[in-house]
CSV table of C-alpha atoms in Angstrom, one decimal:
chain,number,residue,atom,x,y,z
Z,284,MET,CA,-107.1,66.4,25.7
Z,285,ARG,CA,-107.9,62.7,26.7
Z,286,TYR,CA,-108.0,61.6,22.6
Z,287,ILE,CA,-104.7,63.3,22.4
Z,288,PHE,CA,-103.1,61.6,25.1
Z,289,LEU,CA,-104.3,58.2,24.1
Z,290,ALA,CA,-103.1,58.8,21.0
Z,291,PHE,CA,-99.8,59.5,22.1
Z,292,THR,CA,-99.7,56.6,24.1
Z,293,VAL,CA,-100.7,54.2,21.3
Z,294,LEU,CA,-97.8,56.3,19.1
Z,295,LEU,CA,-95.4,55.9,22.1
Z,296,CYS,CA,-96.3,52.1,22.3
Z,297,ILE,CA,-95.7,51.9,18.3
Z,298,CYS,CA,-92.1,53.3,18.6
Z,299,VAL,CA,-91.2,51.6,21.7
Z,300,ARG,CA,-92.2,47.9,19.9
Z,301,ALA,CA,-90.5,49.4,16.6
Z,302,GLN,CA,-87.4,50.2,18.7
Z,303,ASN,CA,-87.2,46.8,20.2
Z,304,GLU,CA,-87.6,44.9,16.8
Z,305,ASP,CA,-84.8,47.4,15.5
Z,306,ASN,CA,-82.6,46.2,18.4
Z,307,SER,CA,-83.0,42.9,18.0
Z,308,LEU,CA,-82.1,42.8,14.3
Z,309,THR,CA,-79.3,45.3,15.2
Z,310,TYR,CA,-77.7,43.1,17.7
Z,311,LYS,CA,-79.0,39.8,16.0
Z,312,LYS,CA,-75.6,37.8,16.1
Z,313,ARG,CA,-74.4,37.1,12.9
Z,314,VAL,CA,-73.4,33.7,11.4
Z,315,LEU,CA,-69.9,35.2,10.3
Z,316,GLU,CA,-68.8,38.3,12.0
Z,317,ASN,CA,-66.1,39.5,9.5
Z,318,THR,CA,-64.6,38.6,6.2
Z,319,GLU,CA,-62.5,35.4,6.6
Z,320,LEU,CA,-59.4,34.6,4.2
Z,321,GLN,CA,-58.1,31.5,4.1
Z,322,ILE,CA,-54.4,30.2,2.1
Z,323,LEU,CA,-53.5,26.6,2.0
Z,324,THR,CA,-50.9,25.3,0.4
Z,325,SER,CA,-49.7,21.2,0.3
Z,326,TYR,CA,-47.0,19.5,-1.0
Z,327,TYR,CA,-47.4,15.6,-2.2
Z,328,GLN,CA,-44.8,13.3,-3.1
Z,329,GLN,CA,-45.2,9.1,-3.5
Z,330,SER,CA,-43.5,6.2,-5.3
Z,331,GLY,CA,-44.3,2.6,-6.2
Z,332,ASP,CA,-43.7,0.4,-8.7
Z,333,PHE,CA,-46.9,-0.3,-10.1
Z,334,ALA,CA,-48.4,2.2,-12.3
Z,335,ALA,CA,-51.6,1.7,-13.8
Z,336,VAL,CA,-50.6,3.8,-17.1
Z,337,THR,CA,-47.8,1.1,-18.1
Z,338,GLY,CA,-50.3,-2.2,-17.4
Z,339,GLY,CA,-49.2,-2.5,-13.6
Z,340,THR,CA,-45.7,-2.0,-13.3
Z,341,GLY,CA,-43.6,0.8,-13.6
Z,342,THR,CA,-42.3,4.1,-11.8
Z,343,GLU,CA,-45.1,5.6,-9.8
Z,344,GLU,CA,-43.4,8.4,-8.8
Z,345,LEU,CA,-45.1,12.0,-8.9
Z,346,THR,CA,-45.1,14.9,-6.8
Z,347,ASP,CA,-47.6,17.3,-6.5
Z,348,LEU,CA,-48.0,21.0,-5.0
Z,349,HIS,CA,-51.4,22.3,-4.5
Z,350,PRO,CA,-52.1,26.0,-3.5
Z,351,THR,CA,-55.8,27.1,-2.8
Z,352,VAL,CA,-57.4,30.4,-1.6
Z,353,ILE,CA,-60.7,30.5,-0.2
Z,354,VAL,CA,-62.5,33.4,0.7
Z,355,ALA,CA,-65.9,33.8,2.6
Z,356,VAL,CA,-67.6,36.9,2.6
Z,357,PRO,CA,-70.7,37.3,5.4
Z,358,LEU,CA,-73.8,38.6,3.0
Z,359,ASN,CA,-75.7,39.4,5.9
Z,360,GLU,CA,-76.5,38.1,9.7
Z,361,ASP,CA,-77.9,35.1,8.0
Z,362,ALA,CA,-75.8,34.6,4.9
Z,363,VAL,CA,-72.2,33.8,3.8
Z,364,LEU,CA,-70.9,33.4,0.3
Z,365,THR,CA,-67.7,31.2,0.5
Z,366,ALA,CA,-65.4,31.1,-2.7
Z,367,SER,CA,-62.5,29.0,-3.5
Z,368,VAL,CA,-59.7,28.9,-6.3
Z,369,GLY,CA,-56.5,26.1,-6.1
Z,370,ILE,CA,-54.3,24.9,-9.0
Z,371,SER,CA,-52.6,21.7,-8.5
Z,372,ALA,CA,-49.4,21.6,-10.1
Z,373,TYR,CA,-48.0,18.0,-10.6
Z,374,SER,CA,-44.7,16.0,-12.2
Z,375,SER,CA,-45.7,12.7,-12.7
Z,376,ALA,CA,-43.3,9.8,-14.1
Z,377,SER,CA,-46.4,7.3,-14.6
Z,378,SER,CA,-48.2,10.0,-16.9
Z,379,SER,CA,-45.2,10.8,-18.8
Z,380,ASN,CA,-45.6,7.2,-20.3
Z,381,VAL,CA,-49.1,7.9,-22.0
Z,382,ASN,CA,-46.1,8.6,-24.7
Z,383,PRO,CA,-43.1,6.8,-24.0
Z,384,PHE,CA,-41.4,7.6,-27.0
Z,385,ASP,CA,-41.4,11.2,-27.1
Z,386,GLY,CA,-38.1,11.8,-24.9
Z,387,SER,CA,-34.6,11.7,-25.4
Z,388,GLY,CA,-34.0,8.4,-23.1
Z,389,ARG,CA,-34.5,5.0,-23.5
Z,390,ALA,CA,-38.2,3.5,-23.5
Z,391,ASP,CA,-38.5,1.9,-20.0
Z,392,PRO,CA,-41.7,1.6,-17.7
Z,393,PHE,CA,-39.6,2.3,-14.8
Z,394,GLN,CA,-38.2,5.6,-16.2
Z,395,ALA,CA,-40.1,8.5,-17.3
Z,396,SER,CA,-40.2,10.5,-20.6
Z,397,SER,CA,-39.2,14.0,-20.9
Z,398,GLY,CA,-42.3,14.5,-23.2
Z,399,ALA,CA,-44.7,16.9,-22.7
Z,400,SER,CA,-47.4,14.6,-20.7
Z,401,GLN,CA,-44.9,14.3,-17.8
Z,402,SER,CA,-46.5,17.7,-15.9
Z,403,ASP,CA,-49.5,19.4,-16.2
Z,404,ALA,CA,-51.7,21.6,-13.5
Z,405,TRP,CA,-55.7,20.7,-12.5
Z,406,LYS,CA,-57.8,24.2,-11.9
Z,407,ASN,CA,-60.8,24.2,-9.9
Z,408,VAL,CA,-63.0,27.0,-8.7
Z,409,ALA,CA,-66.4,26.4,-6.3
Z,410,VAL,CA,-68.5,28.8,-4.5
Z,411,THR,CA,-70.7,28.0,-1.8
Z,412,TYR,CA,-73.6,29.8,-0.2
Z,413,THR,CA,-74.9,29.1,3.3
Z,414,LYS,CA,-78.0,31.2,4.8
Z,415,SER,CA,-79.4,30.3,8.1
Z,416,ALA,CA,-82.9,30.6,10.0
Z,417,ASP,CA,-83.0,33.9,12.4
Z,418,ASP,CA,-83.6,30.8,15.3
Z,419,ARG,CA,-79.7,29.3,13.9
Z,420,ASN,CA,-81.2,25.7,14.1
Z,421,THR,CA,-81.9,25.5,9.8
Z,422,VAL,CA,-79.1,26.1,7.7
Z,423,TRP,CA,-79.5,25.7,3.4
Z,424,SER,CA,-76.7,25.2,1.5
Z,425,ALA,CA,-75.9,25.3,-2.1
Z,426,PHE,CA,-72.5,24.7,-4.1
Z,427,PHE,CA,-71.4,25.0,-7.8
Z,428,SER,CA,-68.0,24.0,-8.7
Z,429,GLY,CA,-65.5,23.5,-11.8
Z,430,SER,CA,-62.3,21.8,-12.7
Z,431,THR,CA,-60.1,21.2,-15.6
Z,432,GLU,CA,-56.8,19.5,-16.2
Z,433,TYR,CA,-55.4,18.8,-19.9
Z,434,ASP,CA,-57.8,15.5,-20.4
Z,435,TYR,CA,-60.8,16.0,-18.1
Z,436,THR,CA,-63.6,18.3,-17.3
Z,437,SER,CA,-66.0,18.4,-14.2
Z,438,VAL,CA,-68.8,20.7,-13.1
Z,439,GLY,CA,-70.5,19.8,-10.2
Z,440,PHE,CA,-73.7,20.9,-8.1
Z,441,GLY,CA,-75.4,20.3,-5.0
Z,442,GLY,CA,-76.9,21.2,-1.6
Z,443,GLY,CA,-77.4,20.5,2.1
Z,444,TYR,CA,-80.0,21.2,4.5
Z,445,THR,CA,-78.9,20.8,8.2
Z,446,LYS,CA,-81.8,21.2,11.0
Z,447,LEU,CA,-80.6,21.0,14.7
Z,448,PHE,CA,-83.0,19.9,17.7
Z,449,ASN,CA,-82.7,19.5,21.2
Z,450,GLU,CA,-81.5,23.1,22.3
Z,451,LYS,CA,-79.1,22.0,19.6
Z,452,ASN,CA,-77.8,18.9,21.2
Z,453,THR,CA,-79.0,16.7,17.8
Z,454,GLU,CA,-78.1,17.7,14.4
Z,455,LEU,CA,-79.6,16.3,11.2
Z,456,THR,CA,-77.5,16.9,8.2
Z,457,LEU,CA,-79.1,15.9,4.5
Z,458,LYS,CA,-77.0,16.3,1.4
Z,459,ALA,CA,-77.1,15.8,-2.5
Z,460,SER,CA,-74.9,16.7,-5.2
Z,461,ALA,CA,-74.1,15.5,-8.7
Z,462,TYR,CA,-70.9,16.1,-11.0
Z,463,ILE,CA,-71.1,16.2,-15.2
Z,464,ASP,CA,-67.5,14.8,-16.1
Z,465,GLY,CA,-66.2,14.4,-19.6
Z,466,TRP,CA,-62.6,13.0,-20.9
Z,467,SER,CA,-61.1,14.1,-24.2
Z,468,ALA,CA,-59.9,10.2,-25.0
Z,469,ILE,CA,-56.3,10.2,-24.8
Z,470,TYR,CA,-55.4,6.8,-25.5
Z,471,PRO,CA,-51.4,4.9,-25.1
Z,472,SER,CA,-48.9,6.0,-28.3
Z,473,GLU,CA,-48.8,2.9,-29.6
Z,474,LEU,CA,-52.5,1.8,-29.8
Z,475,ARG,CA,-53.2,5.1,-31.8
Z,476,PRO,CA,-52.5,4.0,-35.3
Z,477,PHE,CA,-54.8,0.7,-34.8
Z,478,PHE,CA,-58.1,2.4,-35.3
Z,479,GLY,CA,-59.7,4.6,-37.7
Z,480,ASP,CA,-57.5,5.6,-40.4
Z,481,GLY,CA,-54.4,4.5,-38.8
Z,482,ALA,CA,-51.5,3.1,-40.8
Z,483,GLY,CA,-51.1,0.2,-37.9
Z,484,LEU,CA,-47.2,-1.3,-38.1
Z,485,ASN,CA,-46.9,1.3,-41.5
Z,486,ALA,CA,-47.0,4.1,-38.8
Z,487,SER,CA,-43.9,5.8,-38.3
Z,488,LEU,CA,-43.5,5.2,-34.9
Z,489,PHE,CA,-43.1,2.0,-35.7
Z,490,ASP,CA,-40.8,3.0,-39.1
Z,491,ARG,CA,-38.7,4.6,-36.5
Z,492,TYR,CA,-38.2,1.8,-33.8
Z,493,GLU,CA,-37.6,-2.0,-34.1
Z,494,VAL,CA,-40.3,-4.2,-32.7
Z,495,THR,CA,-38.9,-6.8,-31.0
Z,496,GLY,CA,-40.6,-10.1,-29.1
Z,497,ASN,CA,-43.6,-10.4,-31.0
Z,498,ALA,CA,-42.7,-8.6,-34.4
Z,499,ASN,CA,-46.3,-8.7,-35.7
Z,500,TYR,CA,-47.7,-6.6,-33.4
Z,501,ALA,CA,-51.2,-6.0,-34.2
Z,502,PRO,CA,-54.0,-5.2,-31.2
Z,503,ASN,CA,-57.7,-5.7,-31.4
Z,504,PHE,CA,-57.9,-2.4,-30.6
Z,505,THR,CA,-61.5,-0.2,-30.4
Z,506,PRO,CA,-61.7,3.4,-29.4
Z,507,LEU,CA,-64.1,4.4,-26.3
Z,508,GLU,CA,-67.5,5.2,-28.1
Z,509,GLY,CA,-68.4,7.7,-25.0
Z,510,THR,CA,-66.3,10.0,-23.1
Z,511,GLY,CA,-68.9,11.3,-20.7
Z,512,ARG,CA,-69.4,10.6,-16.8
Z,513,GLN,CA,-72.4,11.4,-14.3
Z,514,SER,CA,-71.9,11.1,-10.5
Z,515,TYR,CA,-75.0,11.4,-8.2
Z,516,ASN,CA,-74.5,11.6,-4.4
Z,517,VAL,CA,-76.8,11.6,-1.7
Z,518,GLY,CA,-76.0,11.7,1.7
Z,519,ALA,CA,-77.2,12.1,5.3
Z,520,ASN,CA,-75.5,12.5,8.8
Z,521,PHE,CA,-76.7,11.9,12.5
Z,522,SER,CA,-75.2,13.9,14.9
Z,523,GLN,CA,-76.1,13.3,19.3
Z,524,LEU,CA,-74.3,14.9,22.1
Z,525,LEU,CA,-74.4,11.8,24.3
Z,526,SER,CA,-73.5,13.3,27.5
Z,527,ARG,CA,-71.1,16.3,28.7
Z,528,THR,CA,-68.0,14.2,27.8
Z,529,LEU,CA,-69.8,12.4,24.3
Z,530,GLN,CA,-71.0,13.1,20.9
Z,531,GLY,CA,-71.9,10.6,18.4
Z,532,MET,CA,-72.2,10.8,15.0
Z,533,LEU,CA,-73.7,8.3,12.2
Z,534,SER,CA,-73.4,8.6,8.3
Z,535,PHE,CA,-74.4,7.2,5.4
Z,536,ASP,CA,-73.6,7.8,1.5
Z,537,PHE,CA,-74.9,6.6,-2.0
Z,538,VAL,CA,-73.1,7.5,-5.2
Z,539,GLN,CA,-74.7,6.4,-8.6
Z,540,GLN,CA,-71.6,7.0,-11.3
Z,541,ASN,CA,-72.6,6.4,-15.4
Z,542,GLY,CA,-70.5,6.6,-18.7
Z,543,LEU,CA,-67.1,6.3,-18.6
Z,544,LEU,CA,-65.3,4.6,-15.3
Z,545,SER,CA,-62.0,3.8,-16.6
Z,546,THR,CA,-58.9,6.0,-17.8
Z,547,PRO,CA,-58.2,5.8,-21.4
Z,548,PHE,CA,-54.6,5.7,-21.5
Z,549,GLN,CA,-54.1,3.4,-18.8
Z,550,ARG,CA,-52.7,-0.2,-20.3
Z,551,VAL,CA,-53.7,-3.5,-19.9
Z,552,TYR,CA,-51.7,-7.0,-21.2
Z,553,PHE,CA,-52.7,-10.4,-21.7
Z,554,ALA,CA,-51.3,-13.3,-20.6
Z,555,ASP,CA,-52.8,-15.7,-23.5
Z,556,VAL,CA,-50.8,-12.7,-26.0
Z,557,GLU,CA,-47.4,-12.8,-26.7
Z,558,ASN,CA,-45.1,-9.4,-25.7
Z,559,SER,CA,-43.9,-7.1,-28.5
Z,560,PHE,CA,-41.5,-4.7,-26.9
Z,561,ILE,CA,-39.8,-1.3,-28.2
Z,562,GLU,CA,-36.7,-1.1,-26.4
Z,563,ASP,CA,-37.7,-2.0,-23.1
Z,564,PHE,CA,-40.9,-0.9,-23.2
Z,565,ALA,CA,-44.1,-3.5,-24.1
Z,566,LEU,CA,-46.6,-2.5,-26.2
Z,567,ALA,CA,-50.1,-2.4,-24.9
Z,568,ASP,CA,-52.4,-5.3,-25.4
Z,569,ASP,CA,-55.5,-2.9,-24.6
Z,570,ILE,CA,-56.9,-0.3,-22.6
Z,571,GLU,CA,-58.3,-0.4,-19.1
Z,572,ARG,CA,-61.9,-1.3,-20.0
Z,573,LEU,CA,-64.7,-1.3,-17.0
Z,574,PRO,CA,-68.3,-1.4,-16.4
Z,575,ASP,CA,-70.0,1.9,-17.0
Z,576,THR,CA,-72.2,1.8,-14.1
Z,577,ARG,CA,-71.3,1.7,-10.8
Z,578,THR,CA,-73.3,2.0,-7.4
Z,579,LYS,CA,-71.2,2.7,-4.0
Z,580,TYR,CA,-72.8,2.7,-0.6
Z,581,ALA,CA,-70.7,3.8,2.4
Z,582,ILE,CA,-71.6,3.5,6.4
Z,583,GLY,CA,-69.8,5.8,9.3
Z,584,GLY,CA,-69.6,6.5,12.3
Z,585,ARG,CA,-67.5,8.9,14.5
Z,586,LEU,CA,-67.0,8.8,18.2
Z,587,HIS,CA,-65.7,12.1,20.3
Z,588,ALA,CA,-64.8,11.8,23.7
Z,589,TYR,CA,-63.8,14.7,26.2
Z,590,LEU,CA,-60.9,12.9,28.5
Z,591,SER,CA,-60.0,16.6,30.3
Z,592,GLU,CA,-59.3,20.2,29.6
Z,593,HIS,CA,-55.8,18.9,27.5
Z,594,PHE,CA,-56.7,15.5,26.0
Z,595,VAL,CA,-60.0,14.9,23.9
Z,596,VAL,CA,-60.2,11.2,21.6
Z,597,ARG,CA,-61.7,11.6,18.2
Z,598,THR,CA,-62.3,7.9,16.7
Z,599,PHE,CA,-64.0,7.4,12.9
Z,600,TYR,CA,-64.7,3.6,11.1
Z,601,ARG,CA,-66.1,3.4,7.7
Z,602,TYR,CA,-67.9,0.3,5.9
Z,603,PHE,CA,-67.7,0.5,1.8
Z,604,THR,CA,-68.8,-1.3,-0.4
Z,605,ASP,CA,-70.2,-1.3,-4.4
Z,606,ASP,CA,-71.7,-3.6,-6.8
Z,607,TRP,CA,-67.4,-4.1,-8.6
Z,608,GLY,CA,-66.9,-6.5,-5.8
Z,609,ASN,CA,-65.1,-4.0,-4.1
Z,610,ILE,CA,-65.2,-3.9,-0.1
Z,611,SER,CA,-63.1,-1.3,2.5
Z,612,HIS,CA,-62.9,-0.9,6.1
Z,613,THR,CA,-61.7,2.4,7.7
Z,614,LEU,CA,-60.3,3.3,10.9
Z,615,ASN,CA,-59.2,6.8,11.9
Z,616,VAL,CA,-58.2,8.0,15.7
Z,617,GLU,CA,-56.5,11.3,16.8
Z,618,VAL,CA,-55.7,12.7,19.8
Z,619,PRO,CA,-55.7,16.4,20.2
Z,620,ILE,CA,-53.7,17.5,23.1
Z,621,LYS,CA,-53.8,21.3,24.2
Z,622,LEU,CA,-50.4,22.4,24.9
Z,623,GLY,CA,-51.8,25.5,26.0
Z,624,THR,CA,-54.8,28.2,25.0
Z,625,LYS,CA,-53.3,28.2,21.3
Z,626,LEU,CA,-51.2,25.5,20.8
Z,627,THR,CA,-52.9,21.8,20.2
Z,628,LEU,CA,-50.7,19.0,18.9
Z,629,ARG,CA,-52.9,16.6,17.0
Z,630,PRO,CA,-51.3,13.0,16.5
Z,631,ALA,CA,-53.5,10.7,14.6
Z,632,TYR,CA,-53.5,6.9,12.9
Z,633,ARG,CA,-55.5,5.6,9.8
Z,634,PHE,CA,-55.7,2.1,9.0
Z,635,TYR,CA,-57.5,1.1,5.6
Z,636,THR,CA,-58.2,-2.3,4.2
Z,637,GLN,CA,-59.8,-3.2,1.0
Z,638,THR,CA,-60.5,-6.1,-1.2
Z,639,ALA,CA,-59.9,-5.9,-4.8
Z,640,THR,CA,-62.6,-5.6,-7.3
Z,641,ASP,CA,-63.5,-8.4,-9.8
Z,642,TYR,CA,-62.2,-6.7,-12.8
Z,643,PHE,CA,-58.1,-6.5,-11.4
Z,644,ALA,CA,-55.1,-8.8,-12.2
Z,645,PRO,CA,-51.6,-7.7,-12.4
Z,646,TYR,CA,-49.5,-7.2,-15.1
Z,647,ASP,CA,-49.4,-9.7,-17.9
Z,648,ALA,CA,-52.0,-11.6,-16.2
Z,649,HIS,CA,-55.4,-10.8,-17.6
Z,650,LEU,CA,-57.0,-12.7,-20.7
Z,651,SER,CA,-57.8,-11.1,-23.7
Z,652,THR,CA,-61.8,-13.2,-23.5
Z,653,SER,CA,-62.5,-11.0,-20.7
Z,654,GLN,CA,-65.1,-8.5,-21.2
Z,655,TYR,CA,-64.0,-6.3,-18.4
Z,656,TYR,CA,-60.0,-5.7,-16.8
Z,657,THR,CA,-57.5,-3.3,-15.2
Z,658,SER,CA,-54.5,-3.6,-13.6
Z,659,ASP,CA,-55.0,-0.3,-11.3
Z,660,TYR,CA,-53.8,-1.4,-8.3
Z,661,ASP,CA,-55.7,1.3,-6.1
Z,662,LEU,CA,-58.6,-1.4,-7.2
Z,663,SER,CA,-56.5,-4.4,-5.7
Z,664,ASP,CA,-56.7,-5.5,-2.3
Z,665,PHE,CA,-54.1,-4.1,0.0
Z,666,ASN,CA,-53.8,-2.8,3.8
Z,667,ALA,CA,-52.5,0.8,4.2
Z,668,ASN,CA,-51.6,2.9,7.6
Z,669,GLN,CA,-51.0,6.6,7.8
Z,670,TYR,CA,-49.4,8.3,10.3
Z,671,THR,CA,-50.0,12.3,10.9
Z,672,MET,CA,-48.8,15.0,13.3
Z,673,GLY,CA,-50.3,18.2,13.3
Z,674,LEU,CA,-49.8,21.3,14.7
Z,675,SER,CA,-52.6,24.0,15.7
Z,676,TYR,CA,-52.4,27.6,16.6
Z,677,THR,CA,-55.5,29.6,17.4
Z,678,ASP,CA,-56.3,32.9,18.6
Z,679,VAL,CA,-60.2,33.5,18.4
Z,680,LEU,CA,-59.1,37.3,19.6
Z,681,THR,CA,-56.9,37.6,16.7
Z,682,GLY,CA,-54.6,39.8,18.2
Z,683,THR,CA,-51.6,39.1,15.7
Z,684,ARG,CA,-51.5,41.1,12.4
Z,685,LEU,CA,-51.0,39.6,9.2
Z,686,LEU,CA,-51.1,41.7,6.2
Z,687,GLY,CA,-54.1,43.8,7.6
Z,688,PHE,CA,-55.8,40.8,8.5
Z,689,GLY,CA,-56.3,39.5,12.2
Z,690,LEU,CA,-54.3,35.8,12.7
Z,691,LYS,CA,-57.0,33.7,13.7
Z,692,SER,CA,-55.1,30.1,13.2
Z,693,ILE,CA,-52.3,28.6,11.5
Z,694,GLU,CA,-52.5,24.8,10.7
Z,695,VAL,CA,-49.4,22.6,10.1
Z,696,ASP,CA,-49.9,18.8,9.1
Z,697,LEU,CA,-46.9,16.2,8.2
Z,698,SER,CA,-48.3,12.7,7.2
Z,699,SER,CA,-46.9,9.2,5.9
Z,700,TYR,CA,-48.6,6.9,4.5
Z,701,GLY,CA,-47.8,3.2,2.7
Z,702,ARG,CA,-49.3,0.2,1.7
Z,703,ASP,CA,-48.0,-3.4,2.3
Z,704,ASN,CA,-47.8,-3.3,-1.8
Z,705,GLY,CA,-44.5,-1.0,-2.1
Z,706,PHE,CA,-46.3,2.4,-2.4
Z,707,ALA,CA,-45.4,5.1,0.0
Z,708,ALA,CA,-46.4,8.6,-0.2
Z,709,PHE,CA,-46.1,11.7,2.1
Z,710,HIS,CA,-47.9,15.0,2.1
Z,711,GLY,CA,-47.4,17.8,4.2
Z,712,SER,CA,-49.6,20.9,4.2
Z,713,LEU,CA,-49.9,24.1,5.7
Z,714,GLY,CA,-53.1,26.4,6.3
Z,715,VAL,CA,-53.6,30.0,7.7
Z,716,LYS,CA,-56.6,31.6,8.6
Z,717,LEU,CA,-57.0,35.4,8.6
Z,718,VAL,CA,-59.8,37.7,9.7
Z,719,ARG,CA,-60.9,41.1,8.7
Z,720,ASP,CA,-61.8,43.6,11.0
């Protein structure tokens, strides 16, 4: 009887321990409780008079509509799989002038051609896997992405590691990624007859139009030797809770790019070569040519201050430089204002300034003796201001139902952006997050 009692006691202890372990697994807090669905859409419009496609002059008008769907699925208590699909459908007056002679109107850099290159769609798919340790102090992630448009494809992959210390008051994140891109080299239409077995001035294009200015148009044009590009990125973020009301973060990013870093259909005009014209359109002397390597560095910092239950101040600064001579500074300030338990108003201001790269010059200012040249005003010196007003609705209890899901949040943002060279843009976005019970 004594041995039976001892055996029963041991068995009972084992069962109790197993039950406790099973309960700990059963009630273990999940990283993501339920499937979440995000529906995002944005509208973008810009204008300006320094289009890179037409060599630093001409219309920059563009409109873009970008819907995206993101689904996050909990695979178990620790792992989440997130997938996103997006399409960016744009209409661009400047890109239509890759071939300004395929439309019905008069060729002019300040007018959009009505040809096939006026619009296109960019498609993107991305998948991210995230795994958290049992104590939630370690997080691993990996992603894969692919995107394409009519002249460009990109494949990306990478991962990250996050470690939390000091009762989650300190956080360190390391990340790395690589992107393998490929171009289908599309050159300005007037340059195409001047390489390979092209017919030069005997091509049908020049039979249909009269060349004025320098009637002996003969660009010394050679096509690009390679159309691939690789980008390798590594970065680190260090976040620290400084007090009950202050949180700071430091970040560092390093990017190495190799391959084709110029855009094949962006024109360049030389000051020491007489211009040739068809109608009101100057014929390109060459395409943009840039070095086949670029190294970028960025250092940034954030400081978030909790002022009261209604006000928070979020600030961000970033310093950027590269080996092309470009230096930039970014300053961003956002002041979320809680209007109640569910509504938050988010006014923000962003200031940006940069120096020009070593290879930039405006329209008709480069010399033909140079090795590298661009008239893309994104690489020029300028100052920019952006003003944003956002409104957020958040209900963590998801009391409102929509399409069979619980409505968790709605975010609306409106932004106005302007540079001191006349470039202006408007951006509006709407995001809805739904949760499956």
